[in-house]
Amino acid sequence: MLDEFKTIASTSEGYYTEKRSKFLAFAHHVQTVDEVKDIIAQYRKKYYDARHVCYAYMLGAERTEFRANDDGEPSSTAGKPILGQINSNELTDILIVVVRYYGGVNLGTSGLIVAYREAAADAISHATIETRQVEEIVQHSFSYPQMNDVMRIVKDMQPRIISQTYEGASCNIVLSIRKSEASQLRSRLQGLL
């Protein structure tokens, strides 16, 4: 079961230049498409005088939600090479934006592919890459006298406690644990009933 993924810890930057064209690359940790849209809008506003603002992103531990955008560059010369760098580093929950300032000399399709790929690679090389765990939420309701037994399992398996509620003699606990250990936690808690 896949319950780990690689992402970047925080924003990083990269740079590439070819025939007076400048490629500024920015890698961001993101988790939603809305975050992606907000960040791209900020770059379009900040670098309003740039010729192109191209990007690619990958979301989710399964790495199934992704997009590449050429922003007016010839088809597949910008977004695809950026996405290729995300894939070759097996990253997810990442957005890489590459801002291009045109230098007056056409680079050709192969030149553009190299430039966008290298700018994205430089941004990734300056990032701190970390491995994170996919977690699953486990909710359990029990009676107050079972509190010690429940807490013994929590202490043993080390899930993160999200919330605990007590209403009279009934208790409810919400836990977050590594996906591969969730069924074991559920069955141990159910075994107490």
XYZ file of C-alpha atoms in Angstrom:
193
model
C 0.000 0.000 0.000
C 1.325 3.406 -0.974
C 1.262 5.577 2.148
C 4.275 7.825 1.581
C 4.932 10.604 -0.893
C 7.669 13.108 -1.635
C 7.062 16.847 -1.724
C 8.947 20.060 -1.077
C 8.999 21.658 2.364
C 8.769 25.292 1.260
C 9.132 27.654 -1.683
C 12.376 27.556 -3.662
C 13.696 29.390 -6.704
C 15.713 28.533 -9.785
C 17.166 30.427 -12.732
C 18.275 29.685 -16.287
C 19.400 31.952 -19.103
C 19.838 31.219 -22.815
C 20.515 33.716 -25.633
C 19.504 36.650 -23.415
C 16.152 35.038 -22.492
C 15.750 34.738 -18.728
C 13.787 31.922 -17.095
C 12.837 32.488 -13.443
C 11.531 29.320 -11.769
C 9.562 29.098 -8.535
C 8.575 25.845 -6.806
C 5.729 25.918 -4.255
C 4.223 23.333 -1.908
C 0.480 23.246 -2.736
C -2.433 20.991 -1.838
C -5.395 22.287 -3.863
C -6.149 23.573 -7.362
C -7.411 26.812 -5.764
C -3.979 27.373 -4.202
C -2.407 26.767 -7.626
C -4.726 29.326 -9.272
C -4.004 31.947 -6.580
C -0.227 31.552 -6.885
C -0.304 31.707 -10.705
C -2.464 34.849 -10.541
C 0.095 36.434 -8.185
C 2.939 35.666 -10.609
C 0.995 37.012 -13.601
C 0.426 40.237 -11.641
C 3.984 40.511 -10.283
C 5.646 39.705 -13.620
C 3.090 41.482 -15.826
C 5.897 42.527 -18.210
C 7.111 38.952 -18.816
C 6.384 37.275 -22.151
C 5.240 33.932 -20.662
C 4.224 32.533 -17.255
C 4.260 28.743 -17.756
C 3.638 26.143 -15.089
C 2.972 22.539 -14.141
C 1.597 20.977 -10.977
C 1.012 17.553 -9.436
C -1.408 16.927 -6.562
C -2.256 14.026 -4.261
C -0.315 11.072 -2.913
C -1.530 8.942 -5.853
C -0.095 11.595 -8.236
C -3.191 11.445 -10.470
C -4.162 15.133 -10.544
C -1.786 17.194 -12.678
C -1.655 19.862 -15.360
C 0.928 21.496 -17.614
C 0.442 24.912 -19.244
C 2.555 26.426 -22.057
C 1.056 29.958 -21.797
C 1.522 30.771 -25.473
C 4.817 28.953 -26.027
C 4.772 26.340 -28.826
C 2.820 23.247 -27.760
C 4.591 20.996 -25.221
C 7.754 23.141 -25.032
C 7.169 24.614 -21.555
C 4.592 22.905 -19.338
C 5.575 19.358 -20.326
C 9.319 19.768 -19.551
C 8.395 21.341 -16.181
C 6.028 18.433 -15.437
C 8.787 16.055 -16.564
C 11.046 17.388 -13.801
C 8.272 16.922 -11.225
C 7.827 13.316 -12.436
C 11.516 12.443 -12.616
C 11.894 13.584 -8.991
C 8.692 11.683 -8.035
C 7.235 14.776 -6.355
C 3.630 15.664 -5.615
C 1.726 18.526 -3.961
C 3.992 20.828 -5.954
C 3.570 23.718 -8.376
C 6.455 24.990 -10.484
C 6.005 28.317 -12.250
C 8.574 29.458 -14.834
C 8.484 33.114 -15.872
C 10.182 33.879 -19.199
C 11.595 37.216 -20.240
C 12.229 37.101 -23.990
C 15.768 38.066 -24.975
C 15.136 38.859 -28.641
C 16.520 35.592 -30.063
C 14.240 32.639 -30.840
C 15.417 29.461 -29.097
C 13.504 26.966 -31.241
C 11.425 24.151 -29.796
C 14.379 22.065 -28.567
C 15.965 25.169 -27.004
C 12.730 26.016 -25.200
C 12.319 22.473 -23.905
C 15.872 22.517 -22.487
C 15.408 25.993 -20.970
C 12.132 25.198 -19.177
C 13.435 21.807 -18.043
C 16.667 23.303 -16.652
C 14.886 26.190 -14.907
C 12.467 23.747 -13.220
C 15.346 21.409 -12.291
C 17.222 24.335 -10.717
C 14.191 25.266 -8.580
C 13.857 21.643 -7.419
C 17.597 21.426 -6.670
C 17.235 24.404 -4.290
C 14.212 22.871 -2.524
C 14.188 20.772 0.622
C 12.526 17.505 -0.388
C 10.754 15.609 2.366
C 8.866 12.336 2.590
C 5.410 12.600 4.130
C 2.893 9.970 5.138
C -0.619 9.530 3.835
C -2.861 9.490 6.869
C -6.348 8.172 7.409
C -8.921 9.350 9.948
C -10.190 6.768 12.459
C -13.199 7.647 14.600
C -14.177 5.571 17.638
C -17.040 5.856 20.128
C -16.838 4.072 23.458
C -18.114 4.211 27.030
C -16.143 6.044 29.706
C -15.055 2.883 31.600
C -13.100 1.813 28.454
C -10.993 5.017 28.475
C -7.828 3.350 29.844
C -8.006 0.520 27.271
C -8.507 2.983 24.403
C -5.653 5.218 25.581
C -3.361 2.177 25.939
C -3.930 1.390 22.211
C -3.376 5.078 21.343
C -0.115 5.090 23.328
C 0.978 1.838 21.681
C 0.182 2.748 18.032
C 0.982 6.493 18.261
C -1.786 7.995 16.093
C -2.290 11.759 16.168
C -5.260 12.736 18.364
C -7.425 15.182 16.411
C -10.249 15.512 18.930
C -11.811 13.948 22.001
C -15.363 14.582 23.211
C -17.147 13.400 26.346
C -20.901 13.511 26.869
C -21.887 11.845 30.094
C -20.643 8.261 29.979
C -20.127 8.200 26.194
C -16.836 9.265 24.614
C -15.721 9.866 21.073
C -12.152 10.074 19.814
C -10.933 11.075 16.336
C -7.454 9.877 15.383
C -5.201 10.264 12.357
C -2.763 7.452 11.553
C -0.580 6.254 8.694
C -2.871 4.684 6.067
C -1.201 1.251 6.210
C -1.865 1.039 9.987
C -5.468 2.318 9.960
C -7.189 -1.085 9.671
C -5.075 -2.489 12.522
C -6.018 0.486 14.724
C -9.704 0.074 13.824
C -9.742 -3.649 14.606
C -7.910 -3.163 17.929
C -10.409 -0.485 18.976
C -13.373 -2.610 17.806
C -11.948 -5.518 19.821
C -12.580 -3.545 22.997
C -16.360 -3.402 22.425
